[in-house]
Coordinates of C-alpha atoms in Angstrom, one line a residue:
Chain A
M1 CA 0.0 0.0 0.0
T2 CA 1.4 3.3 -1.0
I3 CA 1.2 5.9 1.8
H4 CA 0.7 9.5 0.8
E5 CA -1.3 12.5 1.9
V6 CA -2.2 13.3 5.5
L7 CA -5.8 12.2 6.2
L8 CA -6.1 13.3 9.8
S9 CA -3.9 15.5 11.9
L10 CA -4.2 16.6 15.5
D11 CA -1.9 19.4 16.6
G12 CA -1.5 20.5 20.2
V13 CA -5.0 19.5 21.1
E14 CA -6.2 20.3 24.6
A15 CA -9.6 19.3 25.9
T16 CA -11.6 19.7 29.0
Y17 CA -14.9 18.3 30.4
N18 CA -17.4 20.7 31.8
H19 CA -14.8 23.5 31.1
A20 CA -13.1 22.4 34.3
I21 CA -11.6 18.9 34.2
R22 CA -8.6 18.8 31.9
A23 CA -8.4 15.6 30.0
L24 CA -5.9 16.4 27.2
S25 CA -3.0 18.9 27.4
G26 CA -1.2 18.6 24.1
V27 CA -2.0 15.7 21.8
S28 CA -0.4 15.6 18.3
L29 CA -1.0 12.8 15.9
T30 CA -1.2 12.2 12.1
V31 CA -2.7 9.5 10.1
R32 CA -1.9 9.2 6.4
T33 CA -4.0 7.5 3.8
G34 CA -3.6 3.8 3.9
E35 CA -1.9 3.7 7.2
I36 CA -2.6 1.8 10.5
V37 CA -1.7 4.0 13.4
A38 CA -1.8 2.8 17.0
L39 CA -2.6 5.2 19.9
L40 CA -1.1 3.7 23.0
G41 CA -1.2 4.6 26.6
A42 CA -2.1 3.4 30.1
N43 CA -5.6 3.7 31.6
G44 CA -6.6 7.3 31.9
A45 CA -3.9 8.6 29.6
G46 CA -6.5 10.3 27.4
K47 CA -6.9 7.9 24.5
T48 CA -10.7 7.8 24.6
T49 CA -11.0 11.6 24.9
A50 CA -8.6 12.1 22.0
L51 CA -10.7 9.8 19.8
K52 CA -14.0 11.5 20.8
A53 CA -12.5 14.9 20.1
L54 CA -11.5 13.9 16.6
S55 CA -14.9 12.3 15.9
G56 CA -16.9 15.3 17.1
L57 CA -18.4 13.3 20.0
L58 CA -17.0 15.4 22.8
P59 CA -19.9 17.9 23.0
A60 CA -22.2 15.0 23.5
E61 CA -20.2 14.1 26.7
R62 CA -20.1 17.8 27.8
G63 CA -16.5 18.0 26.7
Q64 CA -14.8 20.9 24.8
I65 CA -11.7 21.4 22.7
A66 CA -9.8 24.2 24.5
A67 CA -6.9 24.6 22.2
G68 CA -5.2 23.1 19.1
T69 CA -6.5 22.0 15.7
I70 CA -8.0 18.8 14.4
V71 CA -8.0 18.6 10.6
Y72 CA -9.6 15.7 8.7
D73 CA -9.4 15.5 4.9
G74 CA -8.5 19.2 4.8
G75 CA -11.4 20.5 6.9
D76 CA -11.7 21.6 10.5
V77 CA -13.4 18.8 12.5
T78 CA -14.8 21.0 15.3
R79 CA -17.0 22.8 12.8
R80 CA -18.7 19.7 11.7
S81 CA -21.4 17.5 13.4
P82 CA -20.6 13.8 14.0
A83 CA -23.2 13.0 11.3
E84 CA -21.3 15.1 8.7
L85 CA -18.0 13.5 9.7
V86 CA -19.5 10.1 9.3
R87 CA -20.7 11.1 5.8
A88 CA -17.2 12.3 5.0
G89 CA -15.8 8.9 5.9
L90 CA -14.6 9.3 9.5
V91 CA -16.3 6.6 11.6
Q92 CA -15.6 5.6 15.1
V93 CA -16.2 2.2 16.9
L94 CA -16.7 3.2 20.5
E95 CA -15.0 1.8 23.5
G96 CA -17.1 -1.0 25.0
R97 CA -18.8 -1.7 21.6
H98 CA -22.0 0.1 22.2
C99 CA -24.2 -2.1 20.1
F100 CA -27.9 -1.3 19.8
R101 CA -28.8 -4.0 22.3
S102 CA -32.4 -4.7 21.4
L103 CA -31.9 -4.6 17.7
T104 CA -30.8 -7.7 15.8
V105 CA -27.3 -7.9 14.5
E106 CA -28.5 -7.3 11.0
D107 CA -30.6 -4.2 12.0
N108 CA -27.4 -2.9 13.7
L109 CA -25.6 -3.1 10.4
I110 CA -28.5 -1.6 8.6
V111 CA -28.5 1.4 10.9
G112 CA -24.8 1.8 10.2
G113 CA -25.6 1.9 6.5
Q114 CA -28.3 4.5 6.8
V115 CA -25.9 7.3 6.4
Q116 CA -25.3 6.1 2.9
G117 CA -29.0 6.4 2.1
L118 CA -29.2 3.1 0.3
G119 CA -32.5 1.4 -0.6
R120 CA -33.3 -2.2 0.4
A121 CA -31.8 -3.7 -2.7
A122 CA -28.6 -1.8 -2.6
L123 CA -28.2 -2.6 1.0
R124 CA -27.9 -6.4 0.3
P125 CA -24.4 -6.5 -1.2
E126 CA -23.2 -4.2 1.6
L127 CA -24.4 -6.6 4.2
E128 CA -22.9 -9.5 2.3
R129 CA -19.6 -7.7 2.4
I130 CA -19.7 -7.6 6.2
Y131 CA -20.8 -11.2 6.5
T132 CA -17.9 -12.3 4.3
L133 CA -15.5 -10.4 6.6
F134 CA -17.1 -11.8 9.8
P135 CA -18.8 -15.1 8.9
R136 CA -20.0 -15.5 12.5
L137 CA -22.3 -12.5 12.1
R138 CA -24.2 -14.2 9.3
D139 CA -25.2 -17.0 11.7
R140 CA -26.2 -14.5 14.4
R141 CA -27.9 -12.0 12.1
K142 CA -31.4 -12.5 13.5
T143 CA -30.3 -12.4 17.2
A144 CA -30.6 -9.3 19.4
A145 CA -27.1 -7.8 19.5
G146 CA -27.3 -7.7 23.4
L147 CA -27.6 -11.5 23.5
T148 CA -24.5 -12.2 21.4
S149 CA -21.0 -12.8 22.8
G150 CA -18.5 -10.1 23.5
G151 CA -16.5 -11.0 20.3
E152 CA -19.7 -11.0 18.2
Q153 CA -20.7 -7.6 19.6
Q154 CA -17.3 -6.2 18.7
M155 CA -17.7 -7.6 15.2
T156 CA -21.2 -6.1 15.0
A157 CA -19.9 -2.7 16.1
I158 CA -17.0 -2.8 13.6
G159 CA -19.4 -4.1 10.9
R160 CA -21.8 -1.4 11.7
A161 CA -19.1 1.2 11.2
L162 CA -17.9 -0.3 8.0
M163 CA -21.5 -0.1 6.6
A164 CA -20.9 3.6 6.4
R165 CA -18.0 3.0 3.9
P166 CA -15.4 4.8 6.0
R167 CA -12.1 6.1 4.7
L168 CA -10.7 6.4 8.2
L169 CA -11.9 3.8 10.7
V170 CA -11.3 4.8 14.4
L171 CA -11.4 2.1 17.0
D172 CA -11.3 2.5 20.7
E173 CA -9.9 -0.6 22.6
P174 CA -11.3 -3.2 20.3
S175 CA -9.5 -5.9 22.4
M176 CA -11.2 -5.0 25.6
G177 CA -12.4 -8.0 27.5
L178 CA -12.0 -10.4 24.6
A179 CA -10.1 -13.7 24.4
P180 CA -6.7 -13.4 22.7
L181 CA -7.8 -15.6 19.8
V182 CA -10.8 -13.4 19.1
V183 CA -8.7 -10.3 19.3
E184 CA -6.3 -11.8 16.8
G185 CA -9.2 -12.6 14.4
I186 CA -10.5 -9.0 14.6
F187 CA -7.1 -7.5 14.0
T188 CA -6.5 -9.8 11.1
A189 CA -9.8 -8.7 9.5
L190 CA -8.9 -5.1 10.0
K191 CA -5.5 -5.7 8.5
R192 CA -7.1 -7.3 5.5
L193 CA -9.4 -4.3 4.9
N194 CA -6.4 -2.1 5.1
R195 CA -4.4 -4.1 2.6
E196 CA -7.2 -4.8 0.1
E197 CA -9.2 -1.7 0.3
G198 CA -6.7 0.8 1.5
L199 CA -8.8 1.6 4.6
S200 CA -6.9 3.9 7.0
I201 CA -7.2 2.9 10.6
L202 CA -6.5 4.6 13.9
V203 CA -6.7 2.2 16.8
A204 CA -6.4 3.1 20.5
E205 CA -5.2 0.2 22.6
Q206 CA -3.9 -0.7 26.0
N207 CA -2.9 -4.0 24.7
S208 CA 0.3 -2.6 23.0
T209 CA 1.6 -6.0 22.0
V210 CA -1.2 -6.8 19.6
A211 CA -1.5 -3.2 18.4
L212 CA 2.2 -2.8 17.7
R213 CA 2.3 -6.1 15.8
H214 CA -0.3 -4.8 13.2
A215 CA 0.3 -1.1 13.1
D216 CA 2.6 0.9 10.8
R217 CA 3.2 3.7 13.3
A218 CA 2.4 4.3 16.9
S219 CA 1.9 7.3 19.1
V220 CA 2.1 7.1 22.9
L221 CA 0.0 9.2 25.3
E222 CA 0.9 9.9 28.9
T223 CA -1.4 12.0 31.1
G224 CA -3.1 13.7 28.2
R225 CA 0.1 14.5 26.3
T226 CA 1.8 12.9 23.3
V227 CA 5.2 11.7 24.5
L228 CA 6.4 9.5 21.7
D229 CA 5.7 9.0 18.0
G230 CA 7.4 6.6 15.6
P231 CA 7.4 3.5 13.4
A232 CA 5.7 0.6 15.2
A233 CA 8.7 -1.6 14.4
D234 CA 11.0 0.6 16.5
L235 CA 8.6 0.7 19.5
R236 CA 8.2 -3.0 19.3
E237 CA 11.8 -3.6 19.9
R238 CA 12.2 -1.3 22.9
D239 CA 11.0 -2.9 26.1
D240 CA 12.1 0.1 28.1
I241 CA 9.4 2.2 26.4
K242 CA 6.7 -0.4 27.3
A243 CA 8.0 -0.5 30.8
F244 CA 8.0 3.2 31.2
Y245 CA 4.9 4.4 29.5
L246 CA 2.6 1.5 29.2
G247 CA 2.9 0.0 32.6
F248 CA 4.4 -3.3 31.4
G249 CA 7.4 -4.8 33.1
V250 CA 10.5 -5.6 31.1
G251 CA 10.2 -9.1 29.6
G252 CA 6.5 -9.3 29.2
P253 CA 3.2 -7.8 30.3
A254 CA 2.7 -7.4 34.0
A255 CA -1.0 -7.9 33.7
P256 CA -2.9 -10.3 31.5
A257 CA -2.8 -9.1 27.9
A258 CA -6.6 -9.0 27.5
A259 CA -7.3 -7.1 30.7
Chain B
M1 CA -76.2 -12.8 37.3
E2 CA -73.5 -12.0 39.8
W3 CA -70.8 -13.2 37.3
Q4 CA -72.4 -11.2 34.5
F5 CA -72.3 -8.0 36.6
F6 CA -68.6 -8.6 37.4
T7 CA -67.8 -9.0 33.7
E8 CA -69.7 -5.9 32.9
V9 CA -67.7 -3.9 35.5
L10 CA -64.4 -5.4 34.3
V11 CA -65.0 -4.8 30.6
G12 CA -66.1 -1.2 31.4
G13 CA -62.9 -0.7 33.4
L14 CA -60.7 -2.2 30.7
L15 CA -62.2 0.0 28.0
S16 CA -61.9 3.2 30.1
G17 CA -58.3 2.1 30.7
V18 CA -57.6 2.3 27.0
M19 CA -58.2 6.0 27.3
Y20 CA -55.4 6.2 29.9
S21 CA -53.1 4.2 27.7
L22 CA -53.7 6.7 24.9
V23 CA -52.3 9.5 27.1
A24 CA -49.5 7.3 28.4
I25 CA -48.3 6.4 24.9
G26 CA -47.5 10.0 24.2
F27 CA -45.2 10.1 27.2
V28 CA -43.5 6.8 26.3
L29 CA -42.6 8.0 22.8
I30 CA -40.6 10.9 24.1
Y31 CA -39.2 9.3 27.2
K32 CA -37.8 6.3 25.2
T33 CA -35.8 8.4 22.7
S34 CA -34.7 11.4 24.7
G35 CA -35.2 10.5 28.4
V36 CA -37.5 13.4 29.0
L37 CA -40.6 13.0 31.0
N38 CA -42.8 15.4 29.0
F39 CA -45.2 16.9 31.4
A40 CA -46.6 19.0 28.5
Q41 CA -48.3 16.0 27.0
G42 CA -51.5 17.0 28.7
A43 CA -51.3 20.5 27.5
L44 CA -50.7 19.3 23.9
L45 CA -53.8 17.1 24.3
L46 CA -55.9 20.1 25.4
F47 CA -54.5 22.2 22.6
A48 CA -55.4 19.6 20.0
A49 CA -58.9 19.1 21.3
L50 CA -59.5 22.9 21.6
T51 CA -58.2 23.6 18.1
F52 CA -60.3 20.9 16.6
V53 CA -63.5 22.0 18.4
S54 CA -63.0 25.7 17.6
L55 CA -62.3 24.9 13.9
T56 CA -65.5 22.8 13.6
E57 CA -67.5 25.4 15.4
R58 CA -66.4 27.9 12.8
G59 CA -68.0 25.7 10.2
L60 CA -65.0 23.6 8.9
P61 CA -65.8 20.1 7.9
V62 CA -64.5 17.4 10.3
W63 CA -61.8 16.1 7.9
A64 CA -60.4 19.6 7.3
A65 CA -60.4 20.3 11.0
I66 CA -58.5 17.1 11.7
L67 CA -55.9 17.9 9.0
L68 CA -55.4 21.4 10.2
T69 CA -55.1 20.4 13.8
L70 CA -52.7 17.7 12.9
A71 CA -50.6 20.3 11.1
A72 CA -50.7 22.5 14.1
M73 CA -49.7 19.7 16.5
T74 CA -46.8 18.8 14.2
G75 CA -45.7 22.4 14.2
I76 CA -45.9 22.7 18.0
G77 CA -44.1 19.4 18.6
A78 CA -41.3 20.3 16.3
M79 CA -41.1 23.8 17.8
I80 CA -40.9 22.6 21.4
E81 CA -38.1 20.2 20.4
R82 CA -36.1 22.8 18.6
A83 CA -36.6 25.8 20.9
V84 CA -36.6 24.2 24.3
L85 CA -35.2 20.7 24.4
R86 CA -32.4 20.9 21.8
P87 CA -30.6 23.8 23.6
L88 CA -31.0 21.8 26.9
V89 CA -29.5 18.6 25.6
N90 CA -27.2 16.8 28.1
Q91 CA -28.8 18.7 31.0
P92 CA -29.9 16.7 34.1
P93 CA -33.3 15.0 33.8
I94 CA -34.8 17.4 36.5
T95 CA -33.9 20.4 34.3
L96 CA -35.6 18.9 31.3
F97 CA -38.7 18.0 33.4
M98 CA -38.9 21.5 34.7
A99 CA -38.6 22.8 31.1
T100 CA -41.6 20.7 30.0
L101 CA -43.5 21.8 33.0
G102 CA -43.0 25.4 31.8
V103 CA -43.8 24.4 28.3
S104 CA -47.0 22.9 29.6
Y105 CA -48.3 26.2 30.9
V106 CA -47.1 28.1 27.8
V107 CA -49.0 25.8 25.6
E108 CA -52.1 26.0 27.8
G109 CA -51.9 29.8 27.8
A110 CA -51.4 29.9 24.0
A111 CA -54.5 27.7 23.6
Q112 CA -56.5 30.1 25.8
L113 CA -55.2 33.1 24.0
L114 CA -56.0 31.6 20.6
W115 CA -59.4 30.1 21.2
G116 CA -60.8 31.7 24.4
T117 CA -61.7 30.1 27.7
Q118 CA -65.2 28.8 27.4
V119 CA -66.1 25.1 27.7
H120 CA -67.0 23.4 24.4
G121 CA -68.9 20.2 23.8
L122 CA -67.2 17.9 21.3
D123 CA -69.4 15.5 19.3
L124 CA -67.6 12.9 17.3
G125 CA -70.9 11.6 16.0
I126 CA -70.6 8.4 18.1
D127 CA -73.7 7.8 20.3
D128 CA -72.9 6.4 23.7
L129 CA -75.5 3.6 23.6
P130 CA -75.1 0.5 25.6
L131 CA -74.6 -2.5 23.3
E132 CA -75.4 -6.0 24.5
I133 CA -72.6 -8.5 23.7
G134 CA -73.1 -12.0 25.0
G135 CA -75.4 -10.8 27.7
V136 CA -72.9 -8.1 28.9
L137 CA -73.7 -4.4 28.4
V138 CA -70.8 -2.5 26.8
S139 CA -70.6 1.3 26.0
S140 CA -70.4 1.7 22.2
F141 CA -68.3 4.9 22.7
D142 CA -65.8 2.9 24.7
L143 CA -65.6 0.3 22.0
F144 CA -65.0 3.0 19.4
A145 CA -62.3 4.5 21.5
A146 CA -60.6 1.1 22.0
A147 CA -60.8 0.5 18.2
V148 CA -59.2 3.9 17.5
A149 CA -56.5 3.2 20.1
G150 CA -55.8 -0.2 18.7
A151 CA -55.5 1.2 15.2
M152 CA -53.1 3.9 16.4
V153 CA -50.9 1.4 18.2
A154 CA -50.8 -0.8 15.2
A155 CA -49.8 2.1 13.0
L156 CA -47.0 3.1 15.4
T157 CA -45.8 -0.4 15.6
L158 CA -45.6 -0.8 11.8
F159 CA -43.9 2.6 11.6
F160 CA -41.2 1.6 14.1
R161 CA -40.7 -1.8 12.7
Y162 CA -40.6 -1.2 9.0
T163 CA -39.5 2.4 8.3
R164 CA -36.0 3.8 8.2
I165 CA -36.8 6.5 10.7
G166 CA -38.5 3.9 12.9
L167 CA -35.3 1.9 13.0
G168 CA -33.4 5.0 13.8
F169 CA -35.8 5.7 16.6
R170 CA -35.2 2.3 18.1
A171 CA -31.4 2.7 17.7
V172 CA -31.5 6.1 19.5
A173 CA -33.7 4.6 22.3
D174 CA -31.1 1.9 22.8
D175 CA -27.9 4.0 22.8
Q176 CA -27.7 7.7 22.0
L177 CA -23.9 7.9 21.8
A178 CA -23.7 5.0 19.4
A179 CA -26.4 6.5 17.3
L180 CA -24.3 9.7 17.1
A181 CA -21.2 7.7 16.3
V182 CA -22.8 6.0 13.3
G183 CA -24.0 9.3 11.9
L184 CA -27.7 9.3 12.7
S185 CA -29.1 12.8 13.0
L186 CA -30.6 12.9 16.5
D187 CA -32.2 16.2 15.7
R188 CA -34.2 14.7 12.9
I189 CA -35.3 11.7 14.9
W190 CA -36.3 13.8 17.9
T191 CA -38.4 16.1 15.6
A192 CA -40.1 13.0 14.2
V193 CA -40.8 11.7 17.7
W194 CA -42.3 15.0 18.9
T195 CA -44.4 15.0 15.7
A196 CA -45.7 11.5 16.6
A197 CA -46.4 12.6 20.2
G198 CA -48.4 15.5 18.8
M199 CA -50.5 13.1 16.7
V200 CA -51.1 10.9 19.7
A201 CA -52.1 14.0 21.6
L202 CA -54.6 14.8 18.9
V203 CA -56.2 11.3 19.0
A204 CA -56.3 11.3 22.8
G205 CA -57.6 14.8 22.9
L206 CA -60.5 14.1 20.6
L207 CA -61.6 11.0 22.5
W208 CA -61.1 12.6 26.0
G209 CA -62.7 15.8 24.8
A210 CA -65.8 13.9 23.6
R211 CA -66.0 12.2 26.9
L212 CA -65.4 15.1 29.3
G213 CA -66.1 18.2 27.2
V214 CA -63.3 20.4 26.0
Q215 CA -62.2 22.5 28.9
F216 CA -59.0 23.4 30.7
S217 CA -59.1 20.6 33.2
L218 CA -58.6 18.3 30.2
S219 CA -54.9 18.9 30.5
L220 CA -55.1 17.2 33.9
V221 CA -55.5 13.8 32.3
V222 CA -51.7 13.7 32.4
L223 CA -52.1 12.9 36.1
K224 CA -54.1 9.9 35.2
A225 CA -51.3 8.7 32.9
L226 CA -48.7 8.7 35.7
P227 CA -49.9 5.6 37.6
V228 CA -50.2 3.9 34.2
L229 CA -46.6 4.7 33.5
V230 CA -45.5 3.5 36.9
L231 CA -47.2 0.2 36.3
G232 CA -46.2 -0.3 32.7
G233 CA -42.8 1.3 32.7
F234 CA -41.9 4.7 31.2
D235 CA -40.2 3.3 28.1
S236 CA -42.6 0.6 26.8
I237 CA -45.5 1.1 24.5
A238 CA -46.8 -2.4 25.4
G239 CA -46.4 -1.4 29.0
A240 CA -48.5 1.7 28.5
I241 CA -51.3 -0.4 27.1
V242 CA -51.2 -3.1 29.8
G243 CA -50.7 -0.4 32.5
G244 CA -53.8 1.5 31.2
L245 CA -55.9 -1.6 31.2
I246 CA -54.9 -2.6 34.7
V247 CA -55.5 0.9 36.0
G248 CA -58.9 1.1 34.3
A249 CA -60.0 -2.3 35.7
V250 CA -58.6 -1.7 39.2
E251 CA -60.5 1.6 39.4
K252 CA -63.8 0.2 38.4
L253 CA -63.6 -3.0 40.3
A254 CA -62.4 -1.3 43.5
E255 CA -65.2 1.3 43.2
V256 CA -67.9 -1.3 42.9
Y257 CA -66.6 -4.0 45.3
V258 CA -64.5 -2.1 47.8
G259 CA -66.0 1.3 47.6
P260 CA -69.2 0.5 49.6
F261 CA -67.2 -0.5 52.6
V262 CA -65.2 2.7 52.8
G263 CA -68.0 5.0 51.8
G264 CA -67.3 5.2 48.0
G265 CA -65.3 7.6 45.9
I266 CA -62.2 5.6 45.8
E267 CA -62.0 5.6 42.0
G268 CA -60.2 8.8 42.0
W269 CA -57.2 7.7 44.0
I270 CA -57.0 3.9 44.1
A271 CA -54.8 3.9 40.9
Y272 CA -52.2 5.9 42.8
V273 CA -52.2 3.5 45.7
A274 CA -51.8 0.6 43.3
A275 CA -48.9 2.5 41.6
L276 CA -47.3 3.2 44.9
G277 CA -47.5 -0.4 45.9
F278 CA -46.1 -1.4 42.6
L279 CA -43.1 1.0 43.0
L280 CA -42.1 -0.9 46.1
I281 CA -42.1 -4.3 44.3
R282 CA -41.0 -3.5 40.7
P283 CA -39.7 0.1 40.4
S284 CA -39.0 -0.2 36.6
G285 CA -42.6 -1.3 35.9
L286 CA -44.0 -4.4 34.2
F287 CA -42.2 -3.8 30.9
G288 CA -39.8 -1.0 31.7
A289 CA -36.1 -0.9 30.9
K290 CA -35.9 -4.6 30.1
L291 CA -32.2 -4.7 29.6
V292 CA -31.1 -7.2 27.0
E293 CA -27.9 -8.4 28.5
R294 CA -25.8 -11.4 28.4
V295 CA -24.6 -12.6 31.8

């Protein structure tokens, strides 16, 4: 995949909640077309806030961007509604999956596709595309999403986002609470989309081992600030970085990888 | 004979309960999608009935009056959503509730300003004759009201199940943040919901107006909807229906069978006692907030 223009860039972003609680104090980040970028950091480092800021979801959580710029596809993110950003191809899969619990898996996907404004006939091949990517969803398509397993819910949430035909898919902790094998399957599917369709991906992870294995570049957050940025291959090699910023002891994770 | 009398009271109660359900459904629609307990539902109902009556009294044919009132209700619903609730989005529930309380009085005042304060009779052309069905006497007006309510619920169900905006509605009711994240326009869905609540208010307003006369105490039927909501759950249309039926039946049966021992007049408050008792046992109501969750 050839990597060229900058698709998303955050520059010196500061954010607060309720105009009082400071959550970000200087986040800078770029994602180029066709790239997979990992956003790493310990619990509470500001990963989720950063992702919500760039998807326009902060106002819905009573958060504000206090300083800095976020530019997606040449336009200022803060001036656009989340719906406009989704239409422009910037779609986020929220932390904790957030499926529509009482809707079937298929209805979840259909809601994801609504932004494309497709009719029933045109929707069919789009659904097929998701079922090919995640065959387990095909078997579960008539089940209420709230009754499916954690892995299936994560696939539903990702499938729902993909239904909007994103150019940049943003994922917040897709590995959270899932078995290592399931996590591996999800990352493999994402990697395939990236390779075959050129989908750009920004993924926030606490599980740096998995994220670094699949990412091209990585950015590390500590207490709301970007402290490191570089090729994933370099970060992979340096255990001291993991020990220092990500809370892992030298020689392996101090906590279970899926925690 | 004894059994027949019981059935008659029960059926009468159930049918009058349908009228409560009609009011409660308006609450549920808005509560489910936006978490707002819309106290103004009663004022909307009054506004609808008053507008309809005033238009027909000015010589408009019934169908034209219905269409015009519907248009007015749609406008008001959309206006409340845009002018009051949208700017208050993300505020605590008590703030939103107080806002709808305010809206309630503004809508009532506006209705008064527009159409005057006198009491109107509302004749839907349905005679309230007792019909005999299987030896049980049933009010034909109550039957008509039940049929209208049934048709309305069926229409709402079809709308939510098979239309695009209906699917969006259910998605928003499930998870607002996720709905935002997949690009649904919450504003559009909320406007649609307020419009639907306005229509429900029209149907309920006409039926209640025909029963009680169109006057300002009509807006107090909201108070009758509260025990229904407590029983059925604030976020379930099915709950609103079942809750209404229970409240209606309890009221009538209690009045007839318990009333004589305490000197009568318990129809007015027994529903609240039942609701209170229910709150202690099942605070989320019969059908409320049934979380689909895997353990």
